[in-house]
Amino acid sequence: MNAASLASHLSGLQFEFHQELIAIVDWWLANTIDREFGGFYGEVSADNQPVKNASKGIILNSRILWFFSEAALELGSLTDPKGIESRQAAKRAYDYIANYFFDAEHGGVYWEVDAQGNPVNTKKQVYAQAFTIYALSAYYQLTQDEQALAYALQCFELLEAKTIDRKREGYLEAFTRSWGAMDDLRLSEKDLNFPKSQNTHLHVLEAYTELNKIHPSAKISAALRYSIELFDKYMIDKKTYHLRMFMDKDWKDHSPGFTYGHDIEASWLIAKALESLGDETYTKNLMPTLVKIAEVTLHEGVGAHGHVMDAYDFASKTHLPDIVWWVQAEALVGFLFAYCESREQKYLSAAENIWEFIKQYQIDKKHGEWFWLSSIDKPQATPYYKVGFWKCPYHNGRAMMEGINYLSKVQ
């Protein structure tokens, strides 16, 4: 394919990503707004029916705030009708978080409130504080709302003061409402109960990447560098180029397997962190490792349909069969990052194969949005929800916007 043909082809992909971004915006505007109790429904079923008494989690709500803030910026928040609607939805999400999730007494955000906004789980999960910083940073970039920035900085200061393991390094997983120690540190029932996880560290890094962009300071930059170095020192296995998932306080690895979605997501998020940090020498030294992570995912994690598999389980020595929406979204972005960095055709081909898979099997052509599990997965007699504690417009919406961004860099 010559240069002109390639440019035309990539422009066509960008257009498809743009159209899918609008479709995601439209679906969330049409199906998720809670006009009775405020904010957004805590759950919407696979066939678009709201579960009006469902509790509302900070992960869902912060990701909604992040998505609509970024979509408004991407689509034109003051000129384009979709951009204007996205800006209004972002304001709705921000107001709900500010009014119901922030803990005025002890700082930070609650994990969960009921449908009416009353706190029902007040633990301080570090992962949740990080996503709140991430979302507020996007909202501040959109609106220049100083109160949003103040909230983000408050959460940042709390993480730095309360959650770092000063003896062994790293961020611990979870705390009580008043930032005391607790026994059950798990992010979800699927996770192992260890004090340090790659997943939490990844999203602290992600949050600090964005905070450093909108409000650079010596302290935030140092915290961002620290987050990158933790991956470089403790979590990237330089022999396998997989990420260690669960670790004890001494960083001993207790991971039950490889998780390809987290691997490929980490590759491009660490690259963005390096870009935000702006240290050219560190970037040059670490970037080959990040591309290598994508290469290993390509060689080991791609399934028969061009999709990326969920995980490899050490105990059974098998790949887990589920084909999960967020893994495909992150793999699409990760392979586009690797193509942008290396210009190797194999990464562009892998990204295109995943996009074709998403269009054919992951997007719900009848009810809109994306299936949790692909339509060729195990029969969905009891389908996963379209909206819920862990299902949001963050992964797929971000994939569309980052896809547009990476393709712009190679034209």
mmCIF file of C-alpha atoms in Angstrom:
data_model
loop_
_atom_site.group_PDB
_atom_site.id
_atom_site.type_symbol
_atom_site.label_atom_id
_atom_site.label_comp_id
_atom_site.label_asym_id
_atom_site.label_seq_id
_atom_site.Cartn_x
_atom_site.Cartn_y
_atom_site.Cartn_z
ATOM 1 C CA MET A 1 0.000 0.000 0.000
ATOM 2 C CA ASN A 2 1.541 3.301 -1.071
ATOM 3 C CA ALA A 3 1.582 6.395 1.149
ATOM 4 C CA ALA A 4 -1.518 7.956 -0.394
ATOM 5 C CA SER A 5 -3.516 4.737 -0.162
ATOM 6 C CA LEU A 6 -2.401 4.211 3.442
ATOM 7 C CA ALA A 7 -3.395 7.755 4.406
ATOM 8 C CA SER A 8 -6.825 7.271 2.834
ATOM 9 C CA HIS A 9 -7.230 3.931 4.584
ATOM 10 C CA LEU A 10 -6.314 5.349 7.978
ATOM 11 C CA SER A 11 -8.656 8.286 7.457
ATOM 12 C CA GLY A 12 -11.438 5.790 6.834
ATOM 13 C CA LEU A 13 -10.649 4.064 10.130
ATOM 14 C CA GLN A 14 -10.686 7.410 11.930
ATOM 15 C CA PHE A 15 -14.118 8.133 10.486
ATOM 16 C CA GLU A 16 -15.423 4.782 11.722
ATOM 17 C CA PHE A 17 -14.051 5.455 15.206
ATOM 18 C CA HIS A 18 -15.678 8.890 15.176
ATOM 19 C CA GLN A 19 -19.045 7.436 14.185
ATOM 20 C CA GLU A 20 -18.864 4.784 16.899
ATOM 21 C CA LEU A 21 -17.938 7.437 19.460
ATOM 22 C CA ILE A 22 -21.110 9.326 18.551
ATOM 23 C CA ALA A 23 -23.122 6.091 18.809
ATOM 24 C CA ILE A 24 -21.761 5.485 22.318
ATOM 25 C CA VAL A 25 -22.564 9.083 23.331
ATOM 26 C CA ASP A 26 -26.094 8.741 21.949
ATOM 27 C CA TRP A 27 -26.731 5.464 23.760
ATOM 28 C CA TRP A 28 -25.590 6.748 27.135
ATOM 29 C CA LEU A 29 -27.589 9.948 26.779
ATOM 30 C CA ALA A 30 -30.721 8.015 25.825
ATOM 31 C CA ASN A 31 -30.572 5.155 28.325
ATOM 32 C CA THR A 32 -28.747 6.072 31.526
ATOM 33 C CA ILE A 33 -29.915 9.419 32.930
ATOM 34 C CA ASP A 34 -31.708 9.051 36.260
ATOM 35 C CA ARG A 35 -34.280 11.855 36.241
ATOM 36 C CA GLU A 36 -35.870 10.759 39.514
ATOM 37 C CA PHE A 37 -32.906 10.622 41.883
ATOM 38 C CA GLY A 38 -30.265 12.491 39.898
ATOM 39 C CA GLY A 39 -27.106 11.518 38.101
ATOM 40 C CA PHE A 40 -27.177 8.247 36.193
ATOM 41 C CA TYR A 41 -28.743 4.849 36.839
ATOM 42 C CA GLY A 42 -26.602 2.414 38.772
ATOM 43 C CA GLU A 43 -27.562 -0.393 36.421
ATOM 44 C CA VAL A 44 -29.155 -0.854 32.982
ATOM 45 C CA SER A 45 -29.894 -4.355 31.705
ATOM 46 C CA ALA A 46 -28.637 -5.926 28.502
ATOM 47 C CA ASP A 47 -31.884 -4.933 26.757
ATOM 48 C CA ASN A 48 -31.696 -1.287 27.918
ATOM 49 C CA GLN A 49 -34.035 -1.512 30.922
ATOM 50 C CA PRO A 50 -33.004 0.605 33.929
ATOM 51 C CA VAL A 51 -32.755 -1.055 37.325
ATOM 52 C CA LYS A 52 -34.064 1.922 39.264
ATOM 53 C CA ASN A 53 -33.226 0.655 42.766
ATOM 54 C CA ALA A 54 -29.631 -0.311 41.912
ATOM 55 C CA SER A 55 -26.896 1.231 44.025
ATOM 56 C CA LYS A 56 -24.436 3.603 42.386
ATOM 57 C CA GLY A 57 -20.689 3.054 42.456
ATOM 58 C CA ILE A 58 -17.970 5.677 42.232
ATOM 59 C CA ILE A 59 -16.163 3.719 39.520
ATOM 60 C CA LEU A 60 -19.153 3.919 37.181
ATOM 61 C CA ASN A 61 -19.851 7.549 38.016
ATOM 62 C CA SER A 62 -16.268 8.778 37.741
ATOM 63 C CA ARG A 63 -15.863 6.982 34.422
ATOM 64 C CA ILE A 64 -19.067 8.591 33.140
ATOM 65 C CA LEU A 65 -17.689 11.994 34.157
ATOM 66 C CA TRP A 66 -14.394 11.259 32.424
ATOM 67 C CA PHE A 67 -16.072 9.991 29.258
ATOM 68 C CA PHE A 68 -18.471 12.856 28.719
ATOM 69 C CA SER A 69 -15.770 15.420 29.532
ATOM 70 C CA GLU A 70 -13.431 13.913 26.957
ATOM 71 C CA ALA A 71 -16.208 13.359 24.407
ATOM 72 C CA ALA A 72 -17.233 17.007 24.732
ATOM 73 C CA LEU A 73 -13.651 18.071 24.022
ATOM 74 C CA GLU A 74 -13.374 15.657 21.086
ATOM 75 C CA LEU A 75 -16.705 16.595 19.505
ATOM 76 C CA GLY A 76 -16.715 20.343 20.164
ATOM 77 C CA SER A 77 -18.265 21.310 23.479
ATOM 78 C CA LEU A 78 -19.439 24.776 22.406
ATOM 79 C CA THR A 79 -20.335 24.266 18.753
ATOM 80 C CA ASP A 80 -21.360 20.700 17.875
ATOM 81 C CA PRO A 81 -24.750 19.487 19.191
ATOM 82 C CA LYS A 82 -23.220 16.195 20.377
ATOM 83 C CA GLY A 83 -20.400 18.062 22.041
ATOM 84 C CA ILE A 84 -22.824 20.388 23.799
ATOM 85 C CA GLU A 85 -24.928 17.444 25.023
ATOM 86 C CA SER A 86 -21.781 15.705 26.234
ATOM 87 C CA ARG A 87 -20.750 18.812 28.148
ATOM 88 C CA GLN A 88 -24.165 18.918 29.827
ATOM 89 C CA ALA A 89 -23.894 15.237 30.749
ATOM 90 C CA ALA A 90 -20.425 15.846 32.181
ATOM 91 C CA LYS A 91 -21.838 18.626 34.359
ATOM 92 C CA ARG A 92 -24.558 16.259 35.557
ATOM 93 C CA ALA A 93 -21.990 13.602 36.456
ATOM 94 C CA TYR A 94 -19.754 16.130 38.216
ATOM 95 C CA ASP A 95 -22.603 17.542 40.284
ATOM 96 C CA TYR A 96 -23.677 14.078 41.405
ATOM 97 C CA ILE A 97 -20.177 13.068 42.488
ATOM 98 C CA ALA A 98 -19.650 16.370 44.289
ATOM 99 C CA ASN A 99 -22.993 16.133 46.105
ATOM 100 C CA TYR A 100 -23.095 12.439 47.013
ATOM 101 C CA PHE A 101 -19.700 10.727 46.835
ATOM 102 C CA PHE A 102 -17.311 13.109 48.565
ATOM 103 C CA ASP A 103 -16.684 12.488 52.251
ATOM 104 C CA ALA A 104 -16.733 15.927 53.889
ATOM 105 C CA GLU A 105 -15.394 14.584 57.191
ATOM 106 C CA HIS A 106 -12.521 12.310 56.185
ATOM 107 C CA GLY A 107 -11.850 13.312 52.587
ATOM 108 C CA GLY A 108 -11.840 11.266 49.425
ATOM 109 C CA VAL A 109 -14.818 9.487 47.879
ATOM 110 C CA TYR A 110 -17.069 6.679 49.081
ATOM 111 C CA TRP A 111 -17.117 3.396 47.209
ATOM 112 C CA GLU A 112 -20.909 3.115 46.868
ATOM 113 C CA VAL A 113 -24.172 4.930 47.540
ATOM 114 C CA ASP A 114 -27.739 3.646 47.251
ATOM 115 C CA ALA A 115 -30.142 4.715 44.512
ATOM 116 C CA GLN A 116 -31.114 7.799 46.534
ATOM 117 C CA GLY A 117 -27.497 8.804 47.165
ATOM 118 C CA ASN A 118 -27.038 7.585 50.753
ATOM 119 C CA PRO A 119 -23.601 6.042 51.488
ATOM 120 C CA VAL A 120 -23.762 2.248 51.811
ATOM 121 C CA ASN A 121 -20.055 1.382 51.489
ATOM 122 C CA THR A 122 -17.711 4.053 52.794
ATOM 123 C CA LYS A 123 -14.363 2.315 52.297
ATOM 124 C CA LYS A 124 -11.567 4.265 50.615
ATOM 125 C CA GLN A 125 -10.358 2.112 47.743
ATOM 126 C CA VAL A 126 -7.223 3.672 46.220
ATOM 127 C CA TYR A 127 -8.404 2.624 42.748
ATOM 128 C CA ALA A 128 -11.548 4.721 43.264
ATOM 129 C CA GLN A 129 -9.675 7.811 44.449
ATOM 130 C CA ALA A 130 -7.462 7.519 41.366
ATOM 131 C CA PHE A 131 -10.408 7.361 38.991
ATOM 132 C CA THR A 132 -11.912 10.389 40.683
ATOM 133 C CA ILE A 133 -8.705 12.363 40.081
ATOM 134 C CA TYR A 134 -8.689 11.177 36.471
ATOM 135 C CA ALA A 135 -12.292 12.235 35.901
ATOM 136 C CA LEU A 136 -11.970 15.587 37.653
ATOM 137 C CA SER A 137 -8.852 16.368 35.618
ATOM 138 C CA ALA A 138 -10.786 15.797 32.400
ATOM 139 C CA TYR A 139 -13.679 17.908 33.662
ATOM 140 C CA TYR A 140 -11.321 20.719 34.630
ATOM 141 C CA GLN A 141 -9.724 20.600 31.185
ATOM 142 C CA LEU A 142 -13.196 20.980 29.694
ATOM 143 C CA THR A 143 -14.600 23.664 31.989
ATOM 144 C CA GLN A 144 -11.730 25.296 33.920
ATOM 145 C CA ASP A 145 -13.902 24.819 37.016
ATOM 146 C CA GLU A 146 -11.557 25.631 39.915
ATOM 147 C CA GLN A 147 -13.609 23.632 42.413
ATOM 148 C CA ALA A 148 -13.157 20.495 40.299
ATOM 149 C CA LEU A 149 -9.403 21.067 40.331
ATOM 150 C CA ALA A 150 -9.493 21.624 44.093
ATOM 151 C CA TYR A 151 -11.282 18.280 44.584
ATOM 152 C CA ALA A 152 -8.716 16.536 42.371
ATOM 153 C CA LEU A 153 -5.827 18.030 44.320
ATOM 154 C CA GLN A 154 -7.441 17.044 47.629
ATOM 155 C CA CYS A 155 -7.660 13.424 46.470
ATOM 156 C CA PHE A 156 -4.064 13.564 45.226
ATOM 157 C CA GLU A 157 -2.806 14.861 48.576
ATOM 158 C CA LEU A 158 -4.720 12.139 50.419
ATOM 159 C CA LEU A 159 -3.238 9.379 48.273
ATOM 160 C CA GLU A 160 0.254 10.725 48.774
ATOM 161 C CA ALA A 161 -0.209 11.178 52.529
ATOM 162 C CA LYS A 162 -2.280 8.108 53.452
ATOM 163 C CA THR A 163 -1.725 5.249 51.022
ATOM 164 C CA ILE A 164 2.003 4.854 50.220
ATOM 165 C CA ASP A 165 3.983 2.001 51.763
ATOM 166 C CA ARG A 166 6.855 4.115 53.101
ATOM 167 C CA LYS A 167 8.998 1.100 53.970
ATOM 168 C CA ARG A 168 8.694 -1.003 50.810
ATOM 169 C CA GLU A 169 7.292 1.481 48.244
ATOM 170 C CA GLY A 170 4.074 1.383 46.282
ATOM 171 C CA TYR A 171 0.426 2.228 46.927
ATOM 172 C CA LEU A 172 -1.623 -0.009 49.198
ATOM 173 C CA GLU A 173 -5.034 -1.146 48.045
ATOM 174 C CA ALA A 174 -7.756 -0.029 50.441
ATOM 175 C CA PHE A 175 -8.575 1.678 53.724
ATOM 176 C CA THR A 176 -11.482 2.305 56.049
ATOM 177 C CA ARG A 177 -13.533 5.470 55.773
ATOM 178 C CA SER A 178 -11.122 7.247 58.139
ATOM 179 C CA TRP A 179 -8.049 5.870 56.285
ATOM 180 C CA GLY A 180 -7.340 3.098 58.762
ATOM 181 C CA ALA A 181 -6.150 -0.432 57.941
ATOM 182 C CA MET A 182 -8.657 -3.065 56.798
ATOM 183 C CA ASP A 183 -8.529 -6.804 56.168
ATOM 184 C CA ASP A 184 -10.450 -7.207 52.909
ATOM 185 C CA LEU A 185 -8.481 -5.210 50.359
ATOM 186 C CA ARG A 186 -10.040 -6.685 47.227
ATOM 187 C CA LEU A 187 -11.229 -4.471 44.416
ATOM 188 C CA SER A 188 -13.906 -7.017 43.461
ATOM 189 C CA GLU A 189 -14.897 -10.586 44.285
ATOM 190 C CA LYS A 190 -12.796 -11.799 41.360
ATOM 191 C CA ASP A 191 -9.601 -10.291 42.737
ATOM 192 C CA LEU A 192 -7.121 -11.793 45.164
ATOM 193 C CA ASN A 193 -6.707 -10.258 48.615
ATOM 194 C CA PHE A 194 -3.192 -8.833 48.419
ATOM 195 C CA PRO A 195 -2.011 -5.382 49.505
ATOM 196 C CA LYS A 196 -0.575 -4.343 46.145
ATOM 197 C CA SER A 197 -1.955 -4.824 42.645
ATOM 198 C CA GLN A 198 -0.934 -3.850 39.145
ATOM 199 C CA ASN A 199 -4.482 -2.693 38.431
ATOM 200 C CA THR A 200 -4.560 -0.098 41.203
ATOM 201 C CA HIS A 201 -1.061 1.143 40.392
ATOM 202 C CA LEU A 202 -1.972 1.454 36.717
ATOM 203 C CA HIS A 203 -4.879 3.743 37.456
ATOM 204 C CA VAL A 204 -2.935 5.835 39.941
ATOM 205 C CA LEU A 205 -0.417 6.322 37.130
ATOM 206 C CA GLU A 206 -3.229 7.127 34.699
ATOM 207 C CA ALA A 207 -4.700 9.703 37.090
ATOM 208 C CA TYR A 208 -1.376 11.374 37.737
ATOM 209 C CA THR A 209 -0.667 11.493 33.998
ATOM 210 C CA GLU A 210 -3.745 13.651 33.473
ATOM 211 C CA LEU A 211 -3.316 15.721 36.641
ATOM 212 C CA ASN A 212 0.253 16.537 35.599
ATOM 213 C CA LYS A 213 -1.047 17.741 32.218
ATOM 214 C CA ILE A 214 -3.660 20.123 33.608
ATOM 215 C CA HIS A 215 -1.834 21.311 36.739
ATOM 216 C CA PRO A 216 1.889 20.591 36.526
ATOM 217 C CA SER A 217 3.879 21.030 39.711
ATOM 218 C CA ALA A 218 7.083 19.621 41.148
ATOM 219 C CA LYS A 219 5.136 17.396 43.564
ATOM 220 C CA ILE A 220 2.751 15.990 40.952
ATOM 221 C CA SER A 221 5.580 15.419 38.480
ATOM 222 C CA ALA A 222 7.589 13.592 41.156
ATOM 223 C CA ALA A 223 4.580 11.422 42.008
ATOM 224 C CA LEU A 224 4.100 10.601 38.329
ATOM 225 C CA ARG A 225 7.742 9.616 37.963
ATOM 226 C CA TYR A 226 7.443 7.471 41.097
ATOM 227 C CA SER A 227 4.432 5.678 39.582
ATOM 228 C CA ILE A 228 6.283 4.950 36.348
ATOM 229 C CA GLU A 229 9.322 3.707 38.263
ATOM 230 C CA LEU A 230 7.184 1.311 40.306
ATOM 231 C CA PHE A 231 6.154 -0.421 37.075
ATOM 232 C CA ASP A 232 9.704 -0.431 35.795
ATOM 233 C CA LYS A 233 11.107 -1.860 39.051
ATOM 234 C CA TYR A 234 8.405 -4.186 40.343
ATOM 235 C CA MET A 235 5.563 -4.958 37.968
ATOM 236 C CA ILE A 236 6.955 -5.433 34.462
ATOM 237 C CA ASP A 237 8.520 -8.891 34.271
ATOM 238 C CA LYS A 238 11.560 -8.259 32.061
ATOM 239 C CA LYS A 239 11.840 -11.982 31.271
ATOM 240 C CA THR A 240 8.295 -12.583 30.018
ATOM 241 C CA TYR A 241 7.125 -9.001 29.316
ATOM 242 C CA HIS A 242 3.921 -9.681 31.188
ATOM 243 C CA LEU A 243 2.716 -7.610 34.127
ATOM 244 C CA ARG A 244 2.651 -9.035 37.631
ATOM 245 C CA MET A 245 -0.918 -8.677 38.881
ATOM 246 C CA PHE A 246 -1.042 -9.365 42.650
ATOM 247 C CA MET A 247 1.822 -8.806 45.061
ATOM 248 C CA ASP A 248 2.436 -8.856 48.794
ATOM 249 C CA LYS A 249 3.988 -5.947 50.674
ATOM 250 C CA ASP A 250 7.476 -7.134 49.707
ATOM 251 C CA TRP A 251 6.481 -7.239 46.004
ATOM 252 C CA LYS A 252 6.556 -11.028 45.837
ATOM 253 C CA ASP A 253 4.401 -12.103 42.902
ATOM 254 C CA HIS A 254 1.189 -14.044 43.642
ATOM 255 C CA SER A 255 -0.462 -13.692 40.230
ATOM 256 C CA PRO A 256 -2.661 -16.653 39.168
ATOM 257 C CA GLY A 257 -1.864 -16.093 35.494
ATOM 258 C CA PHE A 258 -1.294 -13.560 32.748
ATOM 259 C CA THR A 259 -4.026 -11.072 31.920
ATOM 260 C CA TYR A 260 -3.616 -9.829 28.381
ATOM 261 C CA GLY A 261 -6.011 -6.910 28.675
ATOM 262 C CA HIS A 262 -4.077 -5.401 31.573
ATOM 263 C CA ASP A 263 -0.765 -6.068 29.823
ATOM 264 C CA ILE A 264 -1.679 -4.245 26.628
ATOM 265 C CA GLU A 265 -3.485 -1.458 28.506
ATOM 266 C CA ALA A 266 -0.391 -0.884 30.638
ATOM 267 C CA SER A 267 1.840 -0.614 27.569
ATOM 268 C CA TRP A 268 0.143 2.456 26.153
ATOM 269 C CA LEU A 269 -0.842 4.056 29.474
ATOM 270 C CA ILE A 270 2.770 4.000 30.659
ATOM 271 C CA ALA A 271 3.764 5.531 27.304
ATOM 272 C CA LYS A 272 1.268 8.353 27.889
ATOM 273 C CA ALA A 273 2.653 8.818 31.392
ATOM 274 C CA LEU A 274 6.141 9.201 29.945
ATOM 275 C CA GLU A 275 4.819 11.749 27.471
ATOM 276 C CA SER A 276 3.221 13.724 30.313
ATOM 277 C CA LEU A 277 6.432 13.511 32.373
ATOM 278 C CA GLY A 278 8.512 14.852 29.498
ATOM 279 C CA ASP A 279 11.800 13.110 30.344
ATOM 280 C CA GLU A 280 13.231 12.270 26.911
ATOM 281 C CA THR A 281 15.985 10.013 28.240
ATOM 282 C CA TYR A 282 13.650 7.947 30.402
ATOM 283 C CA THR A 283 11.165 7.708 27.520
ATOM 284 C CA LYS A 284 13.847 6.500 25.122
ATOM 285 C CA ASN A 285 15.034 3.872 27.598
ATOM 286 C CA LEU A 286 11.615 2.493 28.552
ATOM 287 C CA MET A 287 9.701 2.695 25.266
ATOM 288 C CA PRO A 288 11.217 -0.498 23.756
ATOM 289 C CA THR A 289 9.968 -2.408 26.813
ATOM 290 C CA LEU A 290 6.443 -1.062 26.295
ATOM 291 C CA VAL A 291 6.425 -2.075 22.632
ATOM 292 C CA LYS A 292 7.736 -5.490 23.666
ATOM 293 C CA ILE A 293 4.711 -5.923 25.974
ATOM 294 C CA ALA A 294 2.456 -5.301 22.959
ATOM 295 C CA GLU A 295 4.510 -7.755 20.896
ATOM 296 C CA VAL A 296 4.132 -10.498 23.507
ATOM 297 C CA THR A 297 0.380 -9.877 23.652
ATOM 298 C CA LEU A 298 0.256 -10.197 19.871
ATOM 299 C CA HIS A 299 2.227 -13.452 19.872
ATOM 300 C CA GLU A 300 0.582 -15.112 22.867
ATOM 301 C CA GLY A 301 -2.821 -13.557 23.404
ATOM 302 C CA VAL A 302 -4.591 -13.337 20.033
ATOM 303 C CA GLY A 303 -7.389 -15.828 19.504
ATOM 304 C CA ALA A 304 -8.755 -17.538 16.419
ATOM 305 C CA HIS A 305 -11.067 -14.656 15.510
ATOM 306 C CA GLY A 306 -8.434 -11.943 15.738
ATOM 307 C CA HIS A 307 -9.603 -10.945 19.205
ATOM 308 C CA VAL A 308 -7.418 -10.808 22.319
ATOM 309 C CA MET A 309 -8.096 -13.478 24.905
ATOM 310 C CA ASP A 310 -8.898 -12.623 28.502
ATOM 311 C CA ALA A 311 -6.167 -14.432 30.411
ATOM 312 C CA TYR A 312 -3.855 -17.413 30.742
ATOM 313 C CA ASP A 313 -4.348 -19.481 33.898
ATOM 314 C CA PHE A 314 -1.236 -21.003 35.476
ATOM 315 C CA ALA A 315 -3.114 -23.734 37.374
ATOM 316 C CA SER A 316 -4.895 -25.255 34.378
ATOM 317 C CA LYS A 317 -2.276 -24.144 31.830
ATOM 318 C CA THR A 318 -5.071 -22.923 29.565
ATOM 319 C CA HIS A 319 -6.358 -19.691 28.122
ATOM 320 C CA LEU A 320 -9.615 -18.575 29.696
ATOM 321 C CA PRO A 321 -12.344 -18.653 27.038
ATOM 322 C CA ASP A 322 -14.302 -15.428 27.680
ATOM 323 C CA ILE A 323 -14.041 -12.643 25.099
ATOM 324 C CA VAL A 324 -14.561 -9.454 27.099
ATOM 325 C CA TRP A 325 -15.474 -6.010 25.774
ATOM 326 C CA TRP A 326 -12.846 -4.001 27.654
ATOM 327 C CA VAL A 327 -10.005 -6.297 26.619
ATOM 328 C CA GLN A 328 -10.822 -5.734 22.940
ATOM 329 C CA ALA A 329 -11.017 -1.973 23.481
ATOM 330 C CA GLU A 330 -7.636 -1.822 25.227
ATOM 331 C CA ALA A 331 -5.992 -4.149 22.714
ATOM 332 C CA LEU A 332 -7.196 -1.960 19.848
ATOM 333 C CA VAL A 333 -5.502 1.059 21.419
ATOM 334 C CA GLY A 334 -2.410 -0.864 22.497
ATOM 335 C CA PHE A 335 -1.696 -2.205 19.028
ATOM 336 C CA LEU A 336 -2.252 1.233 17.493
ATOM 337 C CA PHE A 337 0.239 2.626 20.017
ATOM 338 C CA ALA A 338 2.773 -0.061 19.044
ATOM 339 C CA TYR A 339 2.215 0.684 15.343
ATOM 340 C CA CYS A 340 2.611 4.403 15.926
ATOM 341 C CA GLU A 341 5.852 3.840 17.831
ATOM 342 C CA SER A 342 7.400 1.136 15.628
ATOM 343 C CA ARG A 343 5.652 1.570 12.237
ATOM 344 C CA GLU A 344 5.537 -2.221 12.005
ATOM 345 C CA GLN A 345 2.620 -3.382 9.881
ATOM 346 C CA LYS A 346 1.858 -6.363 12.121
ATOM 347 C CA TYR A 347 0.512 -4.051 14.827
ATOM 348 C CA LEU A 348 -1.744 -2.141 12.449
ATOM 349 C CA SER A 349 -3.055 -5.447 11.081
ATOM 350 C CA ALA A 350 -3.726 -6.698 14.609
ATOM 351 C CA ALA A 351 -5.619 -3.508 15.459
ATOM 352 C CA GLU A 352 -7.681 -3.745 12.283
ATOM 353 C CA ASN A 353 -8.527 -7.379 12.990
ATOM 354 C CA ILE A 354 -9.742 -6.464 16.471
ATOM 355 C CA TRP A 355 -11.802 -3.592 15.111
ATOM 356 C CA GLU A 356 -13.464 -5.939 12.615
ATOM 357 C CA PHE A 357 -14.174 -8.358 15.457
ATOM 358 C CA ILE A 358 -15.666 -5.560 17.570
ATOM 359 C CA LYS A 359 -17.933 -4.435 14.744
ATOM 360 C CA GLN A 360 -19.134 -7.948 14.041
ATOM 361 C CA TYR A 361 -19.354 -9.528 17.494
ATOM 362 C CA GLN A 362 -18.921 -6.977 20.300
ATOM 363 C CA ILE A 363 -21.283 -4.145 19.339
ATOM 364 C CA ASP A 364 -24.945 -4.888 20.064
ATOM 365 C CA LYS A 365 -26.556 -4.037 16.738
ATOM 366 C CA LYS A 366 -30.079 -4.408 18.156
ATOM 367 C CA HIS A 367 -29.944 -2.583 21.496
ATOM 368 C CA GLY A 368 -26.819 -0.475 21.090
ATOM 369 C CA GLU A 369 -23.599 -0.196 23.124
ATOM 370 C CA TRP A 370 -21.224 -3.170 23.480
ATOM 371 C CA PHE A 371 -21.890 -6.621 24.888
ATOM 372 C CA TRP A 372 -19.948 -7.518 28.031
ATOM 373 C CA LEU A 373 -19.098 -10.832 26.355
ATOM 374 C CA SER A 374 -18.947 -11.103 22.588
ATOM 375 C CA SER A 375 -21.892 -12.572 20.702
ATOM 376 C CA ILE A 376 -19.843 -15.671 19.807
ATOM 377 C CA ASP A 377 -19.051 -16.320 23.473
ATOM 378 C CA LYS A 378 -20.905 -18.783 25.613
ATOM 379 C CA PRO A 379 -24.713 -18.429 25.282
ATOM 380 C CA GLN A 380 -25.898 -15.374 27.149
ATOM 381 C CA ALA A 381 -28.993 -16.846 28.752
ATOM 382 C CA THR A 382 -28.358 -14.450 31.641
ATOM 383 C CA PRO A 383 -26.646 -11.538 29.908
ATOM 384 C CA TYR A 384 -24.340 -9.225 31.764
ATOM 385 C CA TYR A 385 -25.659 -5.709 32.276
ATOM 386 C CA LYS A 386 -24.949 -2.901 29.798
ATOM 387 C CA VAL A 387 -24.424 -0.448 32.656
ATOM 388 C CA GLY A 388 -23.305 -1.382 36.129
ATOM 389 C CA PHE A 389 -20.599 -1.150 38.708
ATOM 390 C CA TRP A 390 -17.968 -2.227 36.158
ATOM 391 C CA LYS A 391 -19.617 -1.497 32.804
ATOM 392 C CA CYS A 392 -19.308 2.039 31.576
ATOM 393 C CA PRO A 393 -18.357 4.098 28.470
ATOM 394 C CA TYR A 394 -14.737 4.418 29.587
ATOM 395 C CA HIS A 395 -12.991 1.546 27.775
ATOM 396 C CA ASN A 396 -14.886 1.569 24.482
ATOM 397 C CA GLY A 397 -15.361 5.337 24.348
ATOM 398 C CA ARG A 398 -11.710 5.917 25.144
ATOM 399 C CA ALA A 399 -10.663 3.396 22.501
ATOM 400 C CA MET A 400 -12.467 5.413 19.853
ATOM 401 C CA MET A 401 -10.875 8.693 20.922
ATOM 402 C CA GLU A 402 -7.395 7.246 21.364
ATOM 403 C CA GLY A 403 -7.737 5.439 18.050
ATOM 404 C CA ILE A 404 -8.407 8.742 16.319
ATOM 405 C CA ASN A 405 -5.445 10.272 18.144
ATOM 406 C CA TYR A 406 -2.931 7.561 17.261
ATOM 407 C CA LEU A 407 -3.973 7.434 13.613
ATOM 408 C CA SER A 408 -3.507 11.202 13.379
ATOM 409 C CA LYS A 409 0.133 10.733 14.379
ATOM 410 C CA VAL A 410 0.962 8.375 11.511
ATOM 411 C CA GLN A 411 -0.635 10.271 8.612
#
